[in-house]
PDB file of C-alpha atoms in Angstrom:
ATOM      1  CA  MET A 707      36.677  -6.919 -30.943  1.00  0.00           C
ATOM      2  CA  LYS A 708      35.652  -3.240 -30.412  1.00  0.00           C
ATOM      3  CA  LYS A 709      32.333  -3.862 -32.009  1.00  0.00           C
ATOM      4  CA  ILE A 710      31.659  -6.893 -29.672  1.00  0.00           C
ATOM      5  CA  LYS A 711      32.537  -4.818 -26.591  1.00  0.00           C
ATOM      6  CA  LYS A 712      30.287  -2.021 -27.616  1.00  0.00           C
ATOM      7  CA  LEU A 713      27.410  -4.543 -27.983  1.00  0.00           C
ATOM      8  CA  LEU A 714      28.038  -5.988 -24.507  1.00  0.00           C
ATOM      9  CA  GLU A 715      27.983  -2.583 -23.093  1.00  0.00           C
ATOM     10  CA  LYS A 716      24.643  -1.699 -24.453  1.00  0.00           C
ATOM     11  CA  LEU A 717      23.117  -5.100 -23.482  1.00  0.00           C
ATOM     12  CA  SER A 718      24.237  -4.563 -19.866  1.00  0.00           C
ATOM     13  CA  SER A 719      22.873  -1.108 -19.698  1.00  0.00           C
ATOM     14  CA  GLY A 720      19.155  -0.327 -19.478  1.00  0.00           C
ATOM     15  CA  LYS A 721      16.811  -2.410 -21.428  1.00  0.00           C
ATOM     16  CA  GLY A 722      19.652  -4.557 -22.805  1.00  0.00           C
ATOM     17  CA  PHE A 723      19.957  -6.180 -19.249  1.00  0.00           C
ATOM     18  CA  TYR A 724      16.629  -7.741 -19.399  1.00  0.00           C
ATOM     19  CA  ILE A 725      16.924  -8.818 -23.029  1.00  0.00           C
ATOM     20  CA  THR A 726      20.191 -10.780 -21.812  1.00  0.00           C
ATOM     21  CA  ALA A 727      18.420 -12.262 -18.902  1.00  0.00           C
ATOM     22  CA  ALA A 728      15.614 -13.539 -21.162  1.00  0.00           C
ATOM     23  CA  VAL A 729      17.888 -14.974 -23.495  1.00  0.00           C
ATOM     24  CA  SER A 730      19.979 -16.701 -20.791  1.00  0.00           C
ATOM     25  CA  PHE A 731      16.777 -18.278 -19.506  1.00  0.00           C
ATOM     26  CA  VAL A 732      15.781 -19.647 -22.851  1.00  0.00           C
ATOM     27  CA  LEU A 733      19.214 -21.117 -23.333  1.00  0.00           C
ATOM     28  CA  ILE A 734      19.194 -22.754 -19.907  1.00  0.00           C
ATOM     29  CA  ILE A 735      15.722 -24.355 -20.603  1.00  0.00           C
ATOM     30  CA  ALA A 736      16.986 -25.524 -23.983  1.00  0.00           C
ATOM     31  CA  ALA A 737      20.174 -27.008 -22.329  1.00  0.00           C
ATOM     32  CA  ILE A 738      17.929 -28.959 -19.730  1.00  0.00           C
ATOM     33  CA  ALA A 739      15.757 -30.205 -22.437  1.00  0.00           C
ATOM     34  CA  PHE A 740      18.638 -31.392 -24.404  1.00  0.00           C
ATOM     35  CA  VAL A 741      20.311 -33.051 -21.443  1.00  0.00           C
ATOM     36  CA  TYR A 742      17.287 -34.808 -20.575  1.00  0.00           C
ATOM     37  CA  ASN A 743      16.629 -36.287 -24.063  1.00  0.00           C
ATOM     38  CA  SER A 744      20.179 -37.213 -24.247  1.00  0.00           C
ATOM     39  CA  SER A 745      19.917 -39.185 -20.934  1.00  0.00           C
ATOM     40  CA  VAL A 746      16.848 -41.103 -22.056  1.00  0.00           C
ATOM     41  CA  ASP A 747      18.558 -42.029 -25.287  1.00  0.00           C
ATOM     42  CA  MET A 748      21.712 -43.250 -23.432  1.00  0.00           C
ATOM     43  CA  LEU A 749      19.605 -45.427 -20.885  1.00  0.00           C
ATOM     44  CA  GLU A 750      17.822 -47.295 -23.864  1.00  0.00           C
ATOM     45  CA  ASN A 751      21.132 -47.814 -25.482  1.00  0.00           C
ATOM     46  CA  LEU A 752      22.426 -49.188 -22.303  1.00  0.00           C
ATOM     47  CA  HIS A 753      19.657 -51.934 -22.407  1.00  0.00           C
ATOM     48  CA  LEU A 754      18.994 -51.339 -18.873  1.00  0.00           C
ATOM     49  CA  PRO A 755      16.249 -53.639 -17.413  1.00  0.00           C
ATOM     50  CA  LYS A 756      12.690 -52.450 -17.524  1.00  0.00           C
ATOM     51  CA  THR A 757      10.169 -52.879 -15.000  1.00  0.00           C
ATOM     52  CA  THR A 758       9.478 -56.534 -16.020  1.00  0.00           C
ATOM     53  CA  VAL A 759      12.536 -57.485 -14.027  1.00  0.00           C
ATOM     54  CA  THR A 760      10.520 -57.192 -11.082  1.00  0.00           C
ATOM     55  CA  GLN A 761       7.973 -59.970 -11.887  1.00  0.00           C
ATOM     56  CA  THR A 762       7.886 -62.904  -9.661  1.00  0.00           C
ATOM     57  CA  PRO A 763       9.914 -66.068 -10.799  1.00  0.00           C
ATOM     58  CA  GLY A 764       7.710 -67.902 -13.398  1.00  0.00           C
ATOM     59  CA  GLY A 765       5.274 -65.314 -13.880  1.00  0.00           C
ATOM     60  CA  GLU A 766       5.959 -64.888 -17.506  1.00  0.00           C
ATOM     61  CA  GLN A 767       5.885 -68.642 -18.081  1.00  0.00           C
ATOM     62  CA  ALA A 768       2.640 -68.915 -16.150  1.00  0.00           C
ATOM     63  CA  GLN A 769       1.150 -66.543 -18.466  1.00  0.00           C
ATOM     64  CA  LYS A 770       2.454 -68.576 -21.394  1.00  0.00           C
ATOM     65  CA  ASN A 771       0.946 -71.574 -19.797  1.00  0.00           C
ATOM     66  CA  GLN A 772      -2.512 -69.985 -19.710  1.00  0.00           C
ATOM     67  CA  GLN A 773      -2.110 -69.229 -23.445  1.00  0.00           C
ATOM     68  CA  GLY A 774      -1.491 -72.904 -24.007  1.00  0.00           C
ATOM     69  CA  GLU A 775       2.441 -72.599 -24.506  1.00  0.00           C
ATOM     70  CA  SER A 776       4.659 -75.091 -22.911  1.00  0.00           C
ATOM     71  CA  ASP A 777       7.822 -74.243 -20.946  1.00  0.00           C
ATOM     72  CA  PRO A 778      10.850 -75.479 -22.956  1.00  0.00           C
ATOM     73  CA  ARG A 779      12.873 -76.050 -19.703  1.00  0.00           C
ATOM     74  CA  LEU A 780      10.595 -78.712 -18.483  1.00  0.00           C
ATOM     75  CA  THR A 781      11.254 -80.470 -21.661  1.00  0.00           C
ATOM     76  CA  GLU A 782      15.098 -80.266 -21.099  1.00  0.00           C
ATOM     77  CA  LYS A 783      14.839 -81.518 -17.607  1.00  0.00           C
ATOM     78  CA  ASN A 784      12.628 -84.413 -18.554  1.00  0.00           C
ATOM     79  CA  PRO A 785      13.581 -85.481 -22.044  1.00  0.00           C
ATOM     80  CA  THR A 786      11.953 -88.883 -21.633  1.00  0.00           C
ATOM     81  CA  GLU A 787       8.612 -87.885 -20.264  1.00  0.00           C
ATOM     82  CA  GLU A 788       6.906 -87.865 -23.659  1.00  0.00           C
ATOM     83  CA  SER A 789       8.206 -91.250 -24.708  1.00  0.00           C
ATOM     84  CA  THR A 790       7.275 -92.710 -21.214  1.00  0.00           C
ATOM     85  CA  LYS A 791       3.805 -91.646 -21.797  1.00  0.00           C
ATOM     86  CA  LYS A 792       3.562 -92.926 -25.168  1.00  0.00           C
ATOM     87  CA  GLN A 793       5.374 -96.397 -24.338  1.00  0.00           C
ATOM     88  CA  PRO A 794       2.277 -98.098 -22.932  1.00  0.00           C
ATOM     89  CA  GLU A 795       0.348 -97.521 -26.126  1.00  0.00           C
ATOM     90  CA  THR A 796       3.338 -98.862 -28.309  1.00  0.00           C
ATOM     91  CA  THR A 797       3.644-101.914 -26.125  1.00  0.00           C
ATOM     92  CA  ALA A 798      -0.043-102.583 -26.368  1.00  0.00           C
ATOM     93  CA  GLU A 799       0.256-102.564 -30.074  1.00  0.00           C
ATOM     94  CA  GLU A 800       3.016-104.746 -30.157  1.00  0.00           C
ATOM     95  CA  LYS A 801       1.296-107.286 -28.066  1.00  0.00           C
ATOM     96  CA  ILE A 802      -1.836-107.161 -30.151  1.00  0.00           C
ATOM     97  CA  THR A 803       0.450-107.487 -33.342  1.00  0.00           C
ATOM     98  CA  SER A 804       2.310-110.511 -31.796  1.00  0.00           C
ATOM     99  CA  THR A 805      -0.854-112.297 -30.430  1.00  0.00           C
ATOM    100  CA  THR A 806      -2.400-111.856 -33.995  1.00  0.00           C
ATOM    101  CA  ARG A 807       0.704-113.105 -35.729  1.00  0.00           C
ATOM    102  CA  HIS A 808       0.970-116.321 -33.779  1.00  0.00           C
ATOM    103  CA  THR A 809      -2.686-117.127 -33.044  1.00  0.00           C
ATOM    104  CA  PRO A 810      -3.770-120.021 -35.260  1.00  0.00           C
ATOM    105  CA  SER A 811      -6.574-119.173 -37.742  1.00  0.00           C
ATOM    106  CA  THR A 812      -9.904-120.738 -37.503  1.00  0.00           C
ATOM    107  CA  SER A 813      -9.311-122.819 -40.597  1.00  0.00           C
ATOM    108  CA  ALA A 814      -5.862-124.007 -39.244  1.00  0.00           C
ATOM    109  CA  LYS A 815      -7.518-125.142 -36.002  1.00  0.00           C
ATOM    110  CA  ALA A 816     -10.303-126.883 -37.933  1.00  0.00           C
ATOM    111  CA  ALA A 817      -7.723-128.591 -40.176  1.00  0.00           C
ATOM    112  CA  VAL A 818      -5.774-129.845 -37.056  1.00  0.00           C
ATOM    113  CA  THR A 819      -9.022-130.984 -35.504  1.00  0.00           C
ATOM    114  CA  GLN A 820     -10.146-132.839 -38.642  1.00  0.00           C
ATOM    115  CA  THR A 821      -6.697-134.588 -38.929  1.00  0.00           C
ATOM    116  CA  THR A 822      -6.899-135.692 -35.337  1.00  0.00           C
ATOM    117  CA  THR A 823     -10.305-136.868 -35.657  1.00  0.00           C
ATOM    118  CA  GLN A 824      -9.406-138.886 -38.948  1.00  0.00           C
ATOM    119  CA  ALA A 825      -6.418-140.547 -37.052  1.00  0.00           C
ATOM    120  CA  GLN A 826      -8.522-141.273 -34.137  1.00  0.00           C
ATOM    121  CA  SER A 827     -11.322-142.700 -36.259  1.00  0.00           C
ATOM    122  CA  SER A 828      -8.616-144.875 -38.187  1.00  0.00           C
ATOM    123  CA  SER A 829      -7.168-146.083 -34.804  1.00  0.00           C
ATOM    124  CA  GLN A 830     -10.640-146.808 -33.529  1.00  0.00           C
ATOM    125  CA  ALA A 831     -11.558-148.801 -36.588  1.00  0.00           C
ATOM    126  CA  ALA A 832      -8.562-150.929 -36.356  1.00  0.00           C
ATOM    127  CA  LEU A 833      -9.147-151.610 -32.664  1.00  0.00           C
ATOM    128  CA  ASN A 834     -12.853-152.540 -33.480  1.00  0.00           C
ATOM    129  CA  GLN A 835     -11.718-154.614 -36.519  1.00  0.00           C
ATOM    130  CA  ASN A 836      -9.871-156.963 -34.001  1.00  0.00           C
ATOM    131  CA  LYS A 837     -11.720-156.219 -30.907  1.00  0.00           C
ATOM    132  CA  SER A 838     -13.366-159.755 -30.979  1.00  0.00           C
ATOM    133  CA  PHE A 839     -11.271-162.551 -31.963  1.00  0.00           C
ATOM    134  CA  ASP A 840     -12.468-165.873 -33.136  1.00  0.00           C
ATOM    135  CA  TYR A 841     -11.240-169.303 -31.957  1.00  0.00           C
ATOM    136  CA  PRO A 842      -9.192-170.981 -34.377  1.00  0.00           C
ATOM    137  CA  VAL A 843     -11.204-174.040 -34.573  1.00  0.00           C
ATOM    138  CA  ALA A 844     -14.925-175.020 -33.637  1.00  0.00           C
ATOM    139  CA  GLY A 845     -14.108-177.049 -30.422  1.00  0.00           C
ATOM    140  CA  GLU A 846     -13.853-177.109 -26.807  1.00  0.00           C
ATOM    141  CA  ILE A 847     -10.830-176.454 -24.726  1.00  0.00           C
ATOM    142  CA  LEU A 848      -8.773-179.643 -23.919  1.00  0.00           C
ATOM    143  CA  ARG A 849      -5.915-178.135 -22.000  1.00  0.00           C
ATOM    144  CA  ASP A 850      -5.301-174.761 -20.735  1.00  0.00           C
ATOM    145  CA  TYR A 851      -2.348-172.464 -20.871  1.00  0.00           C
ATOM    146  CA  SER A 852      -0.212-172.812 -17.665  1.00  0.00           C
ATOM    147  CA  GLU A 853       3.152-171.096 -16.601  1.00  0.00           C
ATOM    148  CA  SER A 854       3.230-173.892 -13.914  1.00  0.00           C
ATOM    149  CA  PRO A 855       4.905-177.205 -15.031  1.00  0.00           C
ATOM    150  CA  THR A 856       2.111-179.941 -15.609  1.00  0.00           C
ATOM    151  CA  TYR A 857       2.684-183.717 -16.483  1.00  0.00           C
ATOM    152  CA  ASP A 858       2.904-184.409 -20.191  1.00  0.00           C
ATOM    153  CA  GLU A 859       1.625-187.892 -21.089  1.00  0.00           C
ATOM    154  CA  THR A 860       3.400-188.258 -24.261  1.00  0.00           C
ATOM    155  CA  MET A 861       6.835-186.839 -23.248  1.00  0.00           C
ATOM    156  CA  GLU A 862       6.192-188.533 -19.825  1.00  0.00           C
ATOM    157  CA  ASP A 863       7.644-185.454 -17.985  1.00  0.00           C
ATOM    158  CA  TRP A 864       6.693-182.280 -16.272  1.00  0.00           C
ATOM    159  CA  ARG A 865       6.695-178.984 -18.294  1.00  0.00           C
ATOM    160  CA  VAL A 866       4.863-175.748 -18.868  1.00  0.00           C
ATOM    161  CA  HIS A 867       2.113-175.491 -21.281  1.00  0.00           C
ATOM    162  CA  GLY A 868       2.645-172.354 -23.243  1.00  0.00           C
ATOM    163  CA  GLY A 869      -0.514-172.445 -25.428  1.00  0.00           C
ATOM    164  CA  ILE A 870      -4.192-173.725 -25.437  1.00  0.00           C
ATOM    165  CA  ASP A 871      -5.234-177.157 -26.878  1.00  0.00           C
ATOM    166  CA  PHE A 872      -8.522-176.752 -28.689  1.00  0.00           C
ATOM    167  CA  LEU A 873     -10.338-180.258 -29.117  1.00  0.00           C
ATOM    168  CA  ALA A 874     -11.154-180.947 -32.830  1.00  0.00           C
ATOM    169  CA  PRO A 875     -11.074-183.958 -35.253  1.00  0.00           C
ATOM    170  CA  LYS A 876      -8.265-184.429 -37.677  1.00  0.00           C
ATOM    171  CA  GLY A 877      -8.990-182.647 -40.859  1.00  0.00           C
ATOM    172  CA  SER A 878     -11.090-180.021 -39.200  1.00  0.00           C
ATOM    173  CA  ASP A 879     -10.749-176.483 -40.730  1.00  0.00           C
ATOM    174  CA  VAL A 880      -8.250-174.253 -38.987  1.00  0.00           C
ATOM    175  CA  VAL A 881      -9.139-170.505 -39.427  1.00  0.00           C
ATOM    176  CA  SER A 882      -7.477-167.103 -38.644  1.00  0.00           C
ATOM    177  CA  VAL A 883      -8.607-165.670 -35.403  1.00  0.00           C
ATOM    178  CA  GLY A 884      -8.537-162.109 -36.696  1.00  0.00           C
ATOM    179  CA  ASN A 885      -7.094-159.922 -39.632  1.00  0.00           C
ATOM    180  CA  GLY A 886      -3.275-160.094 -39.956  1.00  0.00           C
ATOM    181  CA  THR A 887      -0.455-161.169 -42.050  1.00  0.00           C
ATOM    182  CA  VAL A 888       1.299-164.508 -42.446  1.00  0.00           C
ATOM    183  CA  THR A 889       4.898-164.143 -41.117  1.00  0.00           C
ATOM    184  CA  LYS A 890       6.140-167.604 -40.870  1.00  0.00           C
ATOM    185  CA  VAL A 891       5.446-171.291 -42.127  1.00  0.00           C
ATOM    186  CA  THR A 892       7.594-173.947 -40.669  1.00  0.00           C
ATOM    187  CA  SER A 893       7.680-177.814 -40.230  1.00  0.00           C
ATOM    188  CA  GLU A 894       8.842-178.956 -36.904  1.00  0.00           C
ATOM    189  CA  PRO A 895       9.677-182.457 -35.598  1.00  0.00           C
ATOM    190  CA  ASN A 896       7.651-181.982 -32.339  1.00  0.00           C
ATOM    191  CA  TRP A 897       4.809-179.754 -33.474  1.00  0.00           C
ATOM    192  CA  GLY A 898       4.295-180.713 -37.092  1.00  0.00           C
ATOM    193  CA  TYR A 899       3.409-177.836 -39.238  1.00  0.00           C
ATOM    194  CA  CYS A 900       3.196-174.455 -37.826  1.00  0.00           C
ATOM    195  CA  ILE A 901       1.902-171.184 -39.060  1.00  0.00           C
ATOM    196  CA  GLU A 902       2.535-167.738 -37.574  1.00  0.00           C
ATOM    197  CA  VAL A 903       0.239-164.745 -38.292  1.00  0.00           C
ATOM    198  CA  ASP A 904       0.895-161.069 -36.986  1.00  0.00           C
ATOM    199  CA  TYR A 905      -2.277-159.521 -35.646  1.00  0.00           C
ATOM    200  CA  GLY A 906      -0.539-156.199 -34.636  1.00  0.00           C
ATOM    201  CA  SER A 907      -1.186-156.625 -30.729  1.00  0.00           C
ATOM    202  CA  PHE A 908       0.235-160.211 -30.797  1.00  0.00           C
ATOM    203  CA  THR A 909       1.454-163.054 -32.955  1.00  0.00           C
ATOM    204  CA  GLY A 910      -0.734-166.194 -33.193  1.00  0.00           C
ATOM    205  CA  ARG A 911       0.964-169.488 -33.700  1.00  0.00           C
ATOM    206  CA  TYR A 912      -0.913-172.508 -34.875  1.00  0.00           C
ATOM    207  CA  CYS A 913       0.688-175.753 -34.388  1.00  0.00           C
ATOM    208  CA  GLY A 914      -0.502-179.349 -35.889  1.00  0.00           C
ATOM    209  CA  ILE A 915      -1.386-178.207 -39.194  1.00  0.00           C
ATOM    210  CA  GLU A 916      -1.705-180.865 -41.966  1.00  0.00           C
ATOM    211  CA  GLN A 917       0.864-180.700 -44.673  1.00  0.00           C
ATOM    212  CA  GLY A 918      -0.127-178.519 -47.486  1.00  0.00           C
ATOM    213  CA  THR A 919      -1.229-175.244 -46.077  1.00  0.00           C
ATOM    214  CA  ALA A 920      -3.677-172.814 -47.561  1.00  0.00           C
ATOM    215  CA  VAL A 921      -1.550-169.697 -46.860  1.00  0.00           C
ATOM    216  CA  GLY A 922       1.987-168.848 -47.382  1.00  0.00           C
ATOM    217  CA  ILE A 923       4.529-166.106 -46.014  1.00  0.00           C
ATOM    218  CA  ASP A 924       3.364-162.386 -46.309  1.00  0.00           C
ATOM    219  CA  ASP A 925      -0.075-163.401 -47.186  1.00  0.00           C
ATOM    220  CA  LYS A 926      -3.073-161.124 -45.772  1.00  0.00           C
ATOM    221  CA  VAL A 927      -5.710-163.086 -43.890  1.00  0.00           C
ATOM    222  CA  GLU A 928      -8.881-162.009 -42.565  1.00  0.00           C
ATOM    223  CA  LYS A 929     -10.888-163.200 -39.509  1.00  0.00           C
ATOM    224  CA  GLY A 930     -12.395-166.488 -40.064  1.00  0.00           C
ATOM    225  CA  GLN A 931     -10.387-167.218 -43.370  1.00  0.00           C
ATOM    226  CA  LEU A 932      -9.262-170.783 -43.569  1.00  0.00           C
ATOM    227  CA  ILE A 933      -5.456-171.310 -43.182  1.00  0.00           C
ATOM    228  CA  GLY A 934      -5.185-174.947 -43.047  1.00  0.00           C
ATOM    229  CA  LYS A 935      -6.453-178.363 -42.129  1.00  0.00           C
ATOM    230  CA  LEU A 936      -6.033-180.031 -38.699  1.00  0.00           C
ATOM    231  CA  GLY A 937      -3.207-182.590 -38.553  1.00  0.00           C
ATOM    232  CA  GLU A 938      -1.038-184.403 -35.786  1.00  0.00           C
ATOM    233  CA  ILE A 939       1.174-182.890 -33.037  1.00  0.00           C
ATOM    234  CA  PRO A 940       4.006-185.370 -32.302  1.00  0.00           C
ATOM    235  CA  CYS A 941       4.852-184.174 -28.890  1.00  0.00           C
ATOM    236  CA  GLU A 942       1.143-184.430 -27.925  1.00  0.00           C
ATOM    237  CA  SER A 943       0.106-187.414 -29.722  1.00  0.00           C
ATOM    238  CA  LYS A 944      -1.298-189.416 -26.687  1.00  0.00           C
ATOM    239  CA  GLN A 945      -3.987-186.770 -26.181  1.00  0.00           C
ATOM    240  CA  GLU A 946      -7.121-186.498 -28.263  1.00  0.00           C
ATOM    241  CA  SER A 947      -6.903-184.640 -31.686  1.00  0.00           C
ATOM    242  CA  HIS A 948      -6.612-181.122 -30.991  1.00  0.00           C
ATOM    243  CA  LEU A 949      -4.884-177.808 -32.208  1.00  0.00           C
ATOM    244  CA  HIS A 950      -2.150-176.289 -30.335  1.00  0.00           C
ATOM    245  CA  PHE A 951      -2.439-172.429 -30.361  1.00  0.00           C
ATOM    246  CA  GLU A 952      -0.140-169.949 -28.895  1.00  0.00           C
ATOM    247  CA  THR A 953       0.053-166.159 -28.652  1.00  0.00           C
ATOM    248  CA  LEU A 954       3.417-164.168 -28.546  1.00  0.00           C
ATOM    249  CA  VAL A 955       3.841-160.618 -27.478  1.00  0.00           C
ATOM    250  CA  LYS A 956       7.436-159.190 -28.469  1.00  0.00           C
ATOM    251  CA  GLY A 957       8.542-163.045 -28.553  1.00  0.00           C
ATOM    252  CA  GLU A 958       7.164-164.020 -25.156  1.00  0.00           C
ATOM    253  CA  LYS A 959       4.226-166.542 -24.734  1.00  0.00           C
ATOM    254  CA  THR A 960       1.118-165.143 -23.204  1.00  0.00           C
ATOM    255  CA  ASP A 961      -2.277-166.574 -22.219  1.00  0.00           C
ATOM    256  CA  PRO A 962      -4.310-166.890 -25.545  1.00  0.00           C
ATOM    257  CA  LEU A 963      -7.502-166.235 -23.919  1.00  0.00           C
ATOM    258  CA  ARG A 964      -6.304-162.882 -22.594  1.00  0.00           C
ATOM    259  CA  ALA A 965      -4.945-162.048 -26.149  1.00  0.00           C
ATOM    260  CA  LEU A 966      -8.174-163.125 -27.828  1.00  0.00           C
ATOM    261  CA  GLY A 967     -10.181-161.094 -25.240  1.00  0.00           C
ATOM    262  CA  LYS A 968     -12.143-164.013 -23.915  1.00  0.00           C
TER     263      LYS A 968
END
């Protein structure tokens, strides 16, 4: 302690005073420097906001947008924006795919057209085949079809005449008026032997055929083909020799001239 007191007395007297002042000044400067550096370090450790916090809202993102970067917040606020933009393209593709899937191919259309044409041709051929029917005998009309009652000389009464009487001598050829199929061969007391032929659009009924017809049930006949010889008709015996010919549509008698297209 005595040594320290002696040292201080020397420093405080004479030149020692100036030395002490200089040392004190240096120490003060060092202390200030130390405090400053410590303050800076402390501020950095506290993560105080830097000058960038003074930027205007969106300034940083605007800079990113200029650099081609998108704002993730916008995606969060509008999650369906991207899908909405892409939806029209997807819908268009689906429409194209659906149309392609359900559109008939050219070959399919051609096949349908060909089938339809063939069916129409077959139908037209059938119509043309029986377009013009022949008369069953080579003779004039003796008595017309009539839905109104007319006087019958043989039966001596008034009755409708459901067919046409074609004048022809006994034994004359009776031919099919068209192409058809024999459906019935009967012997009736009033009408003699009768033959019925299905022609598709109507049924032809030939009455007064001589016994021993040329055709039988289910036989196929062609237009002009012989089906029998002309005989007698008991219920119309007082008239000249003739063939009584009827046409039926769905079982109902119709005008033979209309059915034959005459």
